[in-house]
Amino acid sequence: MPPRLYNTLTQRKEEIAPLVPGEVGMYVCGVTVYDLCHLGHARSLLVFEVLRRYLTFRGYRVRMVRNFTDVDDKIIRRAQETGTTWDAVANHYVREFQTDMARFELPPADVEPRATAHVPAMLALIERLLARGLAYVVDGDVYFRVRAYPGYGRLSQRSLDDLRAGARVEVDERKADPLDFALWKRAKPGEPAWESPWGPGRPGWHIECSAMAMHYLGESFDLHGAGEDLIFPHHENEIAQSEGATGKPFARLWVHNGFVRLQQEKMSKSVGNVFTIRDLLGKFSADALKLFLLGTHYRSPIDYAPEKVEEASRALDRIRLLAEAVEVLEEVPDEARPGGIASAVAAARAEYVAAMDDDLNTALALSAIFTLVRHLNAALDTLPERRLAGPAAAMALREGVAVVREQARILGLSLEGGVPAGAKAAAAAAVEALLREYCPASAPRITDLTGGVEALLARREQARGERDFATADAIRRRLNDAGIEVADRPQGSTWRFRRS
RNA sequence: GGCGGCGUAGCCAAGUGGCUAAGGCAGAGGUCUGCAAAACCUUUAUUCGGCGGUUCGAGUCCGCCCGCCGCCUCCA
């Protein structure tokens, strides 16, 4: 059975049924490049990347298009405020976006078109709407005639009368109807402008997505996604102008993710309660942030709180440490094979796929991963020593971890590193101070963090040998305060950064 | 006012009428240790906001009530 997704259009979960069997074309509304991305963007970007990866895992060839809106009122305003040009603002924030995505460890979409590179396609679409009587020109502006398009309101479950009753929009009296929206805006002095049959101007917001989606995916395509705030009016308008122009169904499946909130309130720039991806990645690893975001179903709201990301980070350690424990396994001659690994792996596979197939239920999929982790840990515990295994046991455990890694990878989790840059710098400074205190002789020669920690551990080992536990414990405690955990094992002491 | 959604253990959270209500965090007990820490294992909801109803059977369907949120304006 194919994966199912909740379709906003039909308000039901529906099976993926691509127009071209085996190939999925998806369009995701990207960002308007006038400011840094915040956690709300991160959630949407992550959810659709996970969808792309999961569909790919399930055997589909996926083409994901995600646009940059690189001309609009906010960009123009930002340029005026900062005394630069609109395209300088756009270029700047495209680069910032790419920087953030790299740090968040999300790859680019297959196509990342910019609105301003597709103005001719937009003009062509507007011409078609004019030819069909669905648009009209007023004084260099072009508007879509909402009441001439019968299906309007289908996506957002609204009737035209509801909209009129609730309309709080300031009415532009040049519009024939308050509901009509701009396809093309006549240029005002000093604004970016493109030539058009109706005079110089720039595209309205909605038309770019219609034009680019059709250009890269065809007039009809499989899946369109974004945050739920775009359902109305943006996606409603996209449908109206696209289907109005082509007479064909536009996107078949409309997928919308829920908001990130802060103390029960939507996180958005207009509310002013945003946390940028950049700031968050200074405090938390990409994996921790992703695990936090995927612990809640994508359609539900999720409340941001730093403690929750820290919790996610600790949960992540369960997976990482299991993977490490298995990967450093040493093989010894031993016929024993812990029972139940194969069935636990099979169960985890089935549960994971069932969960993800059912409207991308990442929270349930994660529980399958954690259950498998627990079974594999239990198997490790049955070994005579946790790091020594016979060939059969080692093979079974490695296979289990391979499944864990694959399932985590689909969720965007690398299971690597996990130490924010800020934490390393702070640790390095603290270690340098400790070196001067405990190893004054060698301190000047040691410049790197690893060397410093190792010198301190050697000094501590000496103290332990002399049963000077006061000194040994002091070093351990102060390293711990610096974010470096020391563990005494039979083979000697080891250390690592405290993860977050 | 119109439309949509949410309320499950100390916290987060899954749960598409039917075996003992996932999973994570925190807590408790245990293993390991010079002592720790970390790690691992075990354990933690007779009950799903309230009251009715449908059903052999409801957290899951219906109605009403209480509380919270979103969209209707730029917004992922």
Tab-separated table of N, CA and C (backbone and C1' of nucleotides) in Angstrom, chain A residues 4 40-41 44 74 158 162 168-169 205 227 229-230 259-261 264 266-267 297 311 314-315 358 361 367 370 374 377 381 464 469 473 476 488, chain B residues 1-5 11-16 22-26 33-42 68-76:
chain	number	residue	atom	x	y	z
A	4	ARG	N	0.211	7.360	2.769
A	4	ARG	CA	-0.951	8.240	2.753
A	4	ARG	C	-0.603	9.566	3.411
A	40	GLY	N	10.074	28.541	12.870
A	40	GLY	CA	8.883	28.182	12.102
A	40	GLY	C	9.243	27.763	10.680
A	41	HIS	N	10.142	28.513	10.064
A	41	HIS	CA	10.617	28.115	8.732
A	41	HIS	C	11.324	26.777	8.816
A	44	SER	N	8.990	23.807	8.726
A	44	SER	CA	8.424	23.544	7.412
A	44	SER	C	9.468	22.958	6.472
A	74	LYS	N	8.144	43.682	1.336
A	74	LYS	CA	9.028	43.675	2.510
A	74	LYS	C	10.497	43.804	2.099
A	158	ARG	N	-14.140	27.950	2.657
A	158	ARG	CA	-14.789	29.229	2.918
A	158	ARG	C	-15.732	29.560	1.786
A	162	ASP	N	-18.739	34.338	3.431
A	162	ASP	CA	-17.979	34.332	4.691
A	162	ASP	C	-16.850	35.340	4.611
A	168	ARG	N	-11.372	42.312	6.578
A	168	ARG	CA	-10.810	43.429	7.323
A	168	ARG	C	-9.790	44.147	6.451
A	169	VAL	N	-9.764	43.728	5.202
A	169	VAL	CA	-8.785	44.301	4.290
A	169	VAL	C	-9.173	45.733	3.963
A	205	TRP	N	2.203	38.458	-5.471
A	205	TRP	CA	2.883	37.372	-4.782
A	205	TRP	C	2.455	35.985	-5.303
A	227	GLY	N	3.547	25.919	5.117
A	227	GLY	CA	2.933	26.105	6.433
A	227	GLY	C	1.453	26.410	6.284
A	229	ASP	N	-0.345	28.632	7.388
A	229	ASP	CA	-0.750	30.026	7.233
A	229	ASP	C	-0.879	30.419	5.763
A	230	LEU	N	-0.387	29.573	4.878
A	230	LEU	CA	-0.478	29.927	3.461
A	230	LEU	C	-1.734	29.362	2.799
A	259	PHE	N	2.019	25.241	13.056
A	259	PHE	CA	2.935	26.297	13.488
A	259	PHE	C	3.846	25.884	14.623
A	260	VAL	N	4.947	26.605	14.695
A	260	VAL	CA	5.729	26.611	15.917
A	260	VAL	C	5.206	27.767	16.749
A	261	ARG	N	4.990	27.516	18.019
A	261	ARG	CA	4.469	28.569	18.880
A	261	ARG	C	5.445	28.856	20.011
A	264	GLN	N	2.228	29.196	23.635
A	264	GLN	CA	0.855	29.097	23.130
A	264	GLN	C	0.514	30.116	22.061
A	266	LYS	N	1.479	31.803	18.210
A	266	LYS	CA	2.190	31.594	16.959
A	266	LYS	C	3.501	32.373	16.921
A	267	MET	N	4.571	31.693	16.497
A	267	MET	CA	5.847	32.374	16.323
A	267	MET	C	5.859	33.020	14.941
A	297	HIS	N	3.660	15.440	15.673
A	297	HIS	CA	3.168	15.250	14.315
A	297	HIS	C	3.189	16.573	13.559
A	311	GLU	N	15.871	18.184	26.226
A	311	GLU	CA	15.347	16.829	26.414
A	311	GLU	C	15.561	15.992	25.160
A	314	ARG	N	19.054	14.815	24.946
A	314	ARG	CA	19.358	13.651	25.785
A	314	ARG	C	18.793	12.375	25.173
A	315	ALA	N	17.623	12.493	24.592
A	315	ALA	CA	17.020	11.325	23.943
A	315	ALA	C	17.901	10.858	22.790
A	358	ASP	N	1.524	6.425	7.332
A	358	ASP	CA	0.288	7.003	7.808
A	358	ASP	C	0.470	8.490	8.094
A	361	ASN	N	3.867	10.062	10.164
A	361	ASN	CA	3.812	10.129	11.624
A	361	ASN	C	5.217	9.907	12.214
A	367	SER	N	9.280	6.332	17.923
A	367	SER	CA	9.095	5.346	18.982
A	367	SER	C	9.555	3.973	18.512
A	370	PHE	N	13.316	4.042	18.974
A	370	PHE	CA	13.725	3.930	20.376
A	370	PHE	C	13.483	2.527	20.930
A	374	ARG	N	16.350	0.090	22.453
A	374	ARG	CA	16.291	-0.583	23.747
A	374	ARG	C	16.579	-2.077	23.608
A	377	ASN	N	20.313	-2.551	22.994
A	377	ASN	CA	21.049	-2.346	24.243
A	377	ASN	C	20.919	-3.559	25.159
A	381	ASP	N	23.835	-6.022	26.615
A	381	ASP	CA	23.993	-6.339	28.031
A	381	ASP	C	24.104	-7.839	28.297
A	464	ARG	N	45.216	9.510	40.990
A	464	ARG	CA	44.437	8.325	41.384
A	464	ARG	C	45.384	7.208	41.833
A	469	PHE	N	42.511	11.107	45.912
A	469	PHE	CA	41.206	11.234	45.274
A	469	PHE	C	40.683	12.657	45.305
A	473	ASP	N	39.297	13.970	41.923
A	473	ASP	CA	37.887	14.352	41.817
A	473	ASP	C	37.727	15.818	41.444
A	476	ARG	N	38.210	16.115	37.739
A	476	ARG	CA	37.045	15.571	37.047
A	476	ARG	C	35.847	16.539	37.126
A	488	ASP	N	35.441	6.903	33.975
A	488	ASP	CA	36.499	5.948	34.333
A	488	ASP	C	36.045	4.552	33.934
B	1	G	P	-19.806	34.670	18.288
B	1	G	O5'	-19.941	35.277	16.804
B	1	G	C5'	-21.216	35.522	16.228
B	1	G	C4'	-21.023	35.723	14.755
B	1	G	C3'	-20.383	34.556	14.020
B	1	G	O3'	-21.344	33.583	13.660
B	1	G	C1'	-19.269	36.540	13.407
B	2	G	P	-20.901	32.029	13.575
B	2	G	O5'	-20.076	31.981	12.213
B	2	G	C5'	-20.762	32.065	10.969
B	2	G	C4'	-19.759	31.894	9.851
B	2	G	C3'	-18.917	30.631	9.938
B	2	G	O3'	-19.597	29.520	9.389
B	2	G	C1'	-17.505	32.476	9.547
B	3	C	P	-19.319	28.037	10.061
B	3	C	O5'	-17.837	27.698	9.586
B	3	C	C5'	-17.559	27.501	8.203
B	3	C	C4'	-16.071	27.391	8.008
B	3	C	C3'	-15.362	26.332	8.847
B	3	C	O3'	-15.530	25.024	8.349
B	3	C	C1'	-14.113	28.320	8.910
B	4	G	P	-15.509	23.778	9.408
B	4	G	O5'	-13.985	23.707	9.853
B	4	G	C5'	-12.995	23.307	8.908
B	4	G	C4'	-11.625	23.446	9.507
B	4	G	C3'	-11.364	22.640	10.764
B	4	G	O3'	-11.138	21.269	10.506
B	4	G	C1'	-10.461	24.800	11.006
B	5	G	P	-11.525	20.205	11.696
B	5	G	O5'	-10.402	20.418	12.814
B	5	G	C5'	-9.056	20.093	12.546
B	5	G	C4'	-8.155	20.696	13.602
B	5	G	C3'	-8.250	20.148	15.006
B	5	G	O3'	-7.643	18.880	15.134
B	5	G	C1'	-7.990	22.482	15.091
B	11	C	P	1.782	17.534	34.096
B	11	C	O5'	3.079	17.807	33.222
B	11	C	C5'	3.752	19.060	33.276
B	11	C	C4'	4.915	19.049	32.317
B	11	C	C3'	4.576	18.684	30.884
B	11	C	O3'	4.065	19.788	30.154
B	11	C	C1'	6.430	17.418	31.548
B	12	C	P	3.059	19.512	28.980
B	12	C	O5'	3.965	18.813	27.858
B	12	C	C5'	4.927	19.569	27.148
B	12	C	C4'	5.667	18.676	26.182
B	12	C	C3'	4.826	17.935	25.160
B	12	C	O3'	4.408	18.761	24.092
B	12	C	C1'	6.439	16.472	26.029
B	13	A	P	3.026	18.451	23.373
B	13	A	O5'	3.165	16.934	22.871
B	13	A	C5'	4.105	16.603	21.845
B	13	A	C4'	4.139	15.100	21.654
B	13	A	C3'	2.836	14.465	21.198
B	13	A	O3'	2.721	14.562	19.782
B	13	A	C1'	3.752	13.213	22.987
B	14	A	P	1.305	14.338	19.092
B	14	A	O5'	1.192	12.747	18.959
B	14	A	C5'	1.995	12.085	17.993
B	14	A	C4'	1.829	10.599	18.087
B	14	A	C3'	0.438	10.035	17.843
B	14	A	O3'	0.108	10.030	16.472
B	14	A	C1'	1.494	8.868	19.592
B	15	G	P	-1.373	10.291	16.040
B	15	G	O5'	-2.178	9.064	16.664
B	15	G	C5'	-2.016	7.758	16.140
B	15	G	C4'	-2.614	6.763	17.088
B	15	G	C3'	-4.100	6.931	17.409
B	15	G	O3'	-4.943	6.397	16.406
B	15	G	C1'	-2.924	6.584	19.406
B	16	U	P	-6.450	6.927	16.413
B	16	U	O5'	-7.249	6.035	15.389
B	16	U	C5'	-8.528	6.527	14.949
B	16	U	C4'	-8.685	6.216	13.493
B	16	U	C3'	-8.885	4.754	13.171
B	16	U	O3'	-10.277	4.508	13.316
B	16	U	C1'	-7.328	5.723	11.686
B	22	A	P	0.831	1.076	25.974
B	22	A	O5'	1.491	2.041	24.895
B	22	A	C5'	2.869	2.293	24.933
B	22	A	C4'	3.415	2.244	23.536
B	22	A	C3'	4.830	2.756	23.425
B	22	A	O3'	5.743	1.722	23.738
B	22	A	C1'	3.509	3.831	21.820
B	23	G	P	6.741	1.924	24.968
B	23	G	O5'	7.647	3.122	24.445
B	23	G	C5'	8.394	2.982	23.240
B	23	G	C4'	8.839	4.333	22.766
B	23	G	C3'	9.498	5.203	23.818
B	23	G	O3'	10.860	4.834	24.017
B	23	G	C1'	7.923	6.493	22.657
B	24	G	P	11.576	5.165	25.415
B	24	G	O5'	11.791	6.738	25.361
B	24	G	C5'	12.621	7.292	24.342
B	24	G	C4'	12.573	8.791	24.432
B	24	G	C3'	12.937	9.374	25.786
B	24	G	O3'	14.338	9.445	25.962
B	24	G	C1'	10.973	10.404	25.001
B	25	C	P	14.979	9.333	27.407
B	25	C	O5'	14.508	10.693	28.104
B	25	C	C5'	15.031	11.934	27.647
B	25	C	C4'	14.389	13.064	28.414
B	25	C	C3'	14.486	12.974	29.932
B	25	C	O3'	15.751	13.383	30.401
B	25	C	C1'	12.291	13.560	29.331
B	26	A	P	16.389	12.669	31.677
B	26	A	O5'	15.397	13.111	32.847
B	26	A	C5'	15.394	14.462	33.303
B	26	A	C4'	14.246	14.666	34.262
B	26	A	C3'	14.232	13.752	35.482
B	26	A	O3'	15.092	14.205	36.512
B	26	A	C1'	12.089	13.785	34.524
B	33	U	P	32.845	-3.000	39.254
B	33	U	O5'	33.187	-1.472	39.513
B	33	U	C5'	33.986	-0.752	38.583
B	33	U	C4'	34.050	0.689	39.007
B	33	U	C3'	34.588	0.933	40.413
B	33	U	O3'	36.001	1.034	40.362
B	33	U	C1'	32.597	2.201	40.064
B	34	G	P	36.890	0.309	41.478
B	34	G	O5'	36.675	1.220	42.770
B	34	G	C5'	37.017	0.724	44.048
B	34	G	C4'	37.047	1.869	45.016
B	34	G	C3'	35.830	2.776	44.987
B	34	G	O3'	34.786	2.225	45.758
B	34	G	C1'	37.801	4.072	45.036
B	35	C	P	33.329	2.186	45.198
B	35	C	O5'	32.887	3.716	45.296
B	35	C	C5'	32.770	4.325	46.576
B	35	C	C4'	32.702	5.818	46.415
B	35	C	C3'	31.614	6.300	45.464
B	35	C	O3'	30.359	6.324	46.120
B	35	C	C1'	33.616	7.481	45.058
B	36	A	P	29.057	6.301	45.283
B	36	A	O5'	29.251	7.663	44.479
B	36	A	C5'	28.782	7.789	43.169
B	36	A	C4'	29.365	9.052	42.602
B	36	A	C3'	28.808	9.412	41.253
B	36	A	O3'	27.611	10.134	41.419
B	36	A	C1'	31.159	9.507	41.162
B	37	A	P	26.356	9.737	40.561
B	37	A	O5'	26.733	10.320	39.128
B	37	A	C5'	27.061	11.705	38.984
B	37	A	C4'	27.794	11.894	37.691
B	37	A	C3'	27.133	11.251	36.485
B	37	A	O3'	26.115	12.061	35.972
B	37	A	C1'	29.408	10.681	36.504
B	38	A	P	24.824	11.374	35.403
B	38	A	O5'	25.368	10.677	34.079
B	38	A	C5'	25.931	11.473	33.035
B	38	A	C4'	26.648	10.575	32.069
B	38	A	C3'	25.818	9.439	31.514
B	38	A	O3'	24.993	9.861	30.457
B	38	A	C1'	27.892	8.603	32.199
B	39	A	P	23.616	9.135	30.247
B	39	A	O5'	24.052	7.653	29.873
B	39	A	C5'	24.799	7.403	28.692
B	39	A	C4'	25.191	5.954	28.647
B	39	A	C3'	24.041	4.982	28.833
B	39	A	O3'	23.339	4.779	27.624
B	39	A	C1'	25.807	4.349	30.242
B	40	C	P	21.803	4.571	27.659
B	40	C	O5'	21.668	3.058	28.130
B	40	C	C5'	22.236	2.021	27.350
B	40	C	C4'	22.220	0.742	28.149
B	40	C	C3'	20.867	0.390	28.752
B	40	C	O3'	20.019	-0.228	27.813
B	40	C	C1'	22.524	0.185	30.408
B	41	C	P	18.482	-0.011	27.948
B	41	C	O5'	18.116	-1.059	29.098
B	41	C	C5'	18.394	-2.445	28.939
B	41	C	C4'	18.071	-3.149	30.227
B	41	C	C3'	16.675	-2.875	30.773
B	41	C	O3'	15.706	-3.686	30.164
B	41	C	C1'	18.254	-2.622	32.500
B	42	U	P	14.234	-3.119	30.013
B	42	U	O5'	13.695	-3.149	31.508
B	42	U	C5'	13.576	-4.392	32.197
B	42	U	C4'	13.148	-4.129	33.622
B	42	U	C3'	11.919	-3.247	33.764
B	42	U	O3'	10.724	-3.995	33.609
B	42	U	C1'	13.594	-2.509	35.252
B	68	C	P	-9.344	30.405	27.969
B	68	C	O5'	-8.345	29.659	26.959
B	68	C	C5'	-7.030	29.324	27.368
B	68	C	C4'	-6.330	28.528	26.301
B	68	C	C3'	-6.230	29.181	24.931
B	68	C	O3'	-5.246	30.194	24.852
B	68	C	C1'	-6.845	26.929	24.659
B	69	C	P	-5.426	31.374	23.776
B	69	C	O5'	-5.059	30.662	22.398
B	69	C	C5'	-3.755	30.119	22.217
B	69	C	C4'	-3.700	29.338	20.943
B	69	C	C3'	-4.028	30.096	19.673
B	69	C	O3'	-2.957	30.922	19.245
B	69	C	C1'	-5.060	27.980	19.608
B	70	G	P	-3.262	32.181	18.333
B	70	G	O5'	-3.519	31.536	16.904
B	70	G	C5'	-2.473	30.824	16.259
B	70	G	C4'	-3.003	30.144	15.032
B	70	G	C3'	-3.644	31.046	14.007
B	70	G	O3'	-2.672	31.692	13.212
B	70	G	C1'	-5.004	29.159	14.330
B	71	C	P	-2.992	33.131	12.615
B	71	C	O5'	-3.976	32.776	11.418
B	71	C	C5'	-3.514	31.998	10.327
B	71	C	C4'	-4.653	31.750	9.380
B	71	C	C3'	-5.447	32.987	8.992
B	71	C	O3'	-4.798	33.744	7.988
B	71	C	C1'	-6.946	31.288	9.591
B	72	C	P	-4.965	35.324	8.033
B	72	C	O5'	-6.507	35.503	7.680
B	72	C	C5'	-7.012	35.004	6.441
B	72	C	C4'	-8.484	35.219	6.376
B	72	C	C3'	-8.952	36.629	6.587
B	72	C	O3'	-8.781	37.369	5.395
B	72	C	C1'	-10.354	35.132	7.753
B	73	U	P	-8.560	38.921	5.414
B	73	U	O5'	-7.013	38.943	5.055
B	73	U	C5'	-6.502	39.905	4.100
B	73	U	C4'	-5.219	40.477	4.623
B	73	U	C3'	-4.154	39.425	4.938
B	73	U	O3'	-3.374	39.052	3.787
B	73	U	C1'	-4.325	41.034	6.688
B	74	C	P	-2.598	39.849	2.770
B	74	C	O5'	-1.085	39.474	3.018
B	74	C	C5'	-0.045	40.121	2.277
B	74	C	C4'	1.234	40.045	3.045
B	74	C	C3'	1.715	38.660	3.453
B	74	C	O3'	2.322	38.006	2.361
B	74	C	C1'	2.055	40.187	5.203
B	75	C	P	2.372	36.391	2.356
B	75	C	O5'	2.949	35.889	3.750
B	75	C	C5'	4.326	35.496	3.897
B	75	C	C4'	4.596	35.233	5.350
B	75	C	C3'	4.413	33.791	5.814
B	75	C	O3'	5.596	33.045	5.901
B	75	C	C1'	3.386	35.337	7.319
B	76	A	P	7.015	33.248	5.297
B	76	A	O5'	7.342	31.721	5.578
B	76	A	C5'	7.769	30.823	4.600
B	76	A	C4'	7.168	29.489	4.986
B	76	A	C3'	5.662	29.521	5.045
B	76	A	O3'	5.114	29.265	3.769
B	76	A	C1'	6.521	28.519	6.997
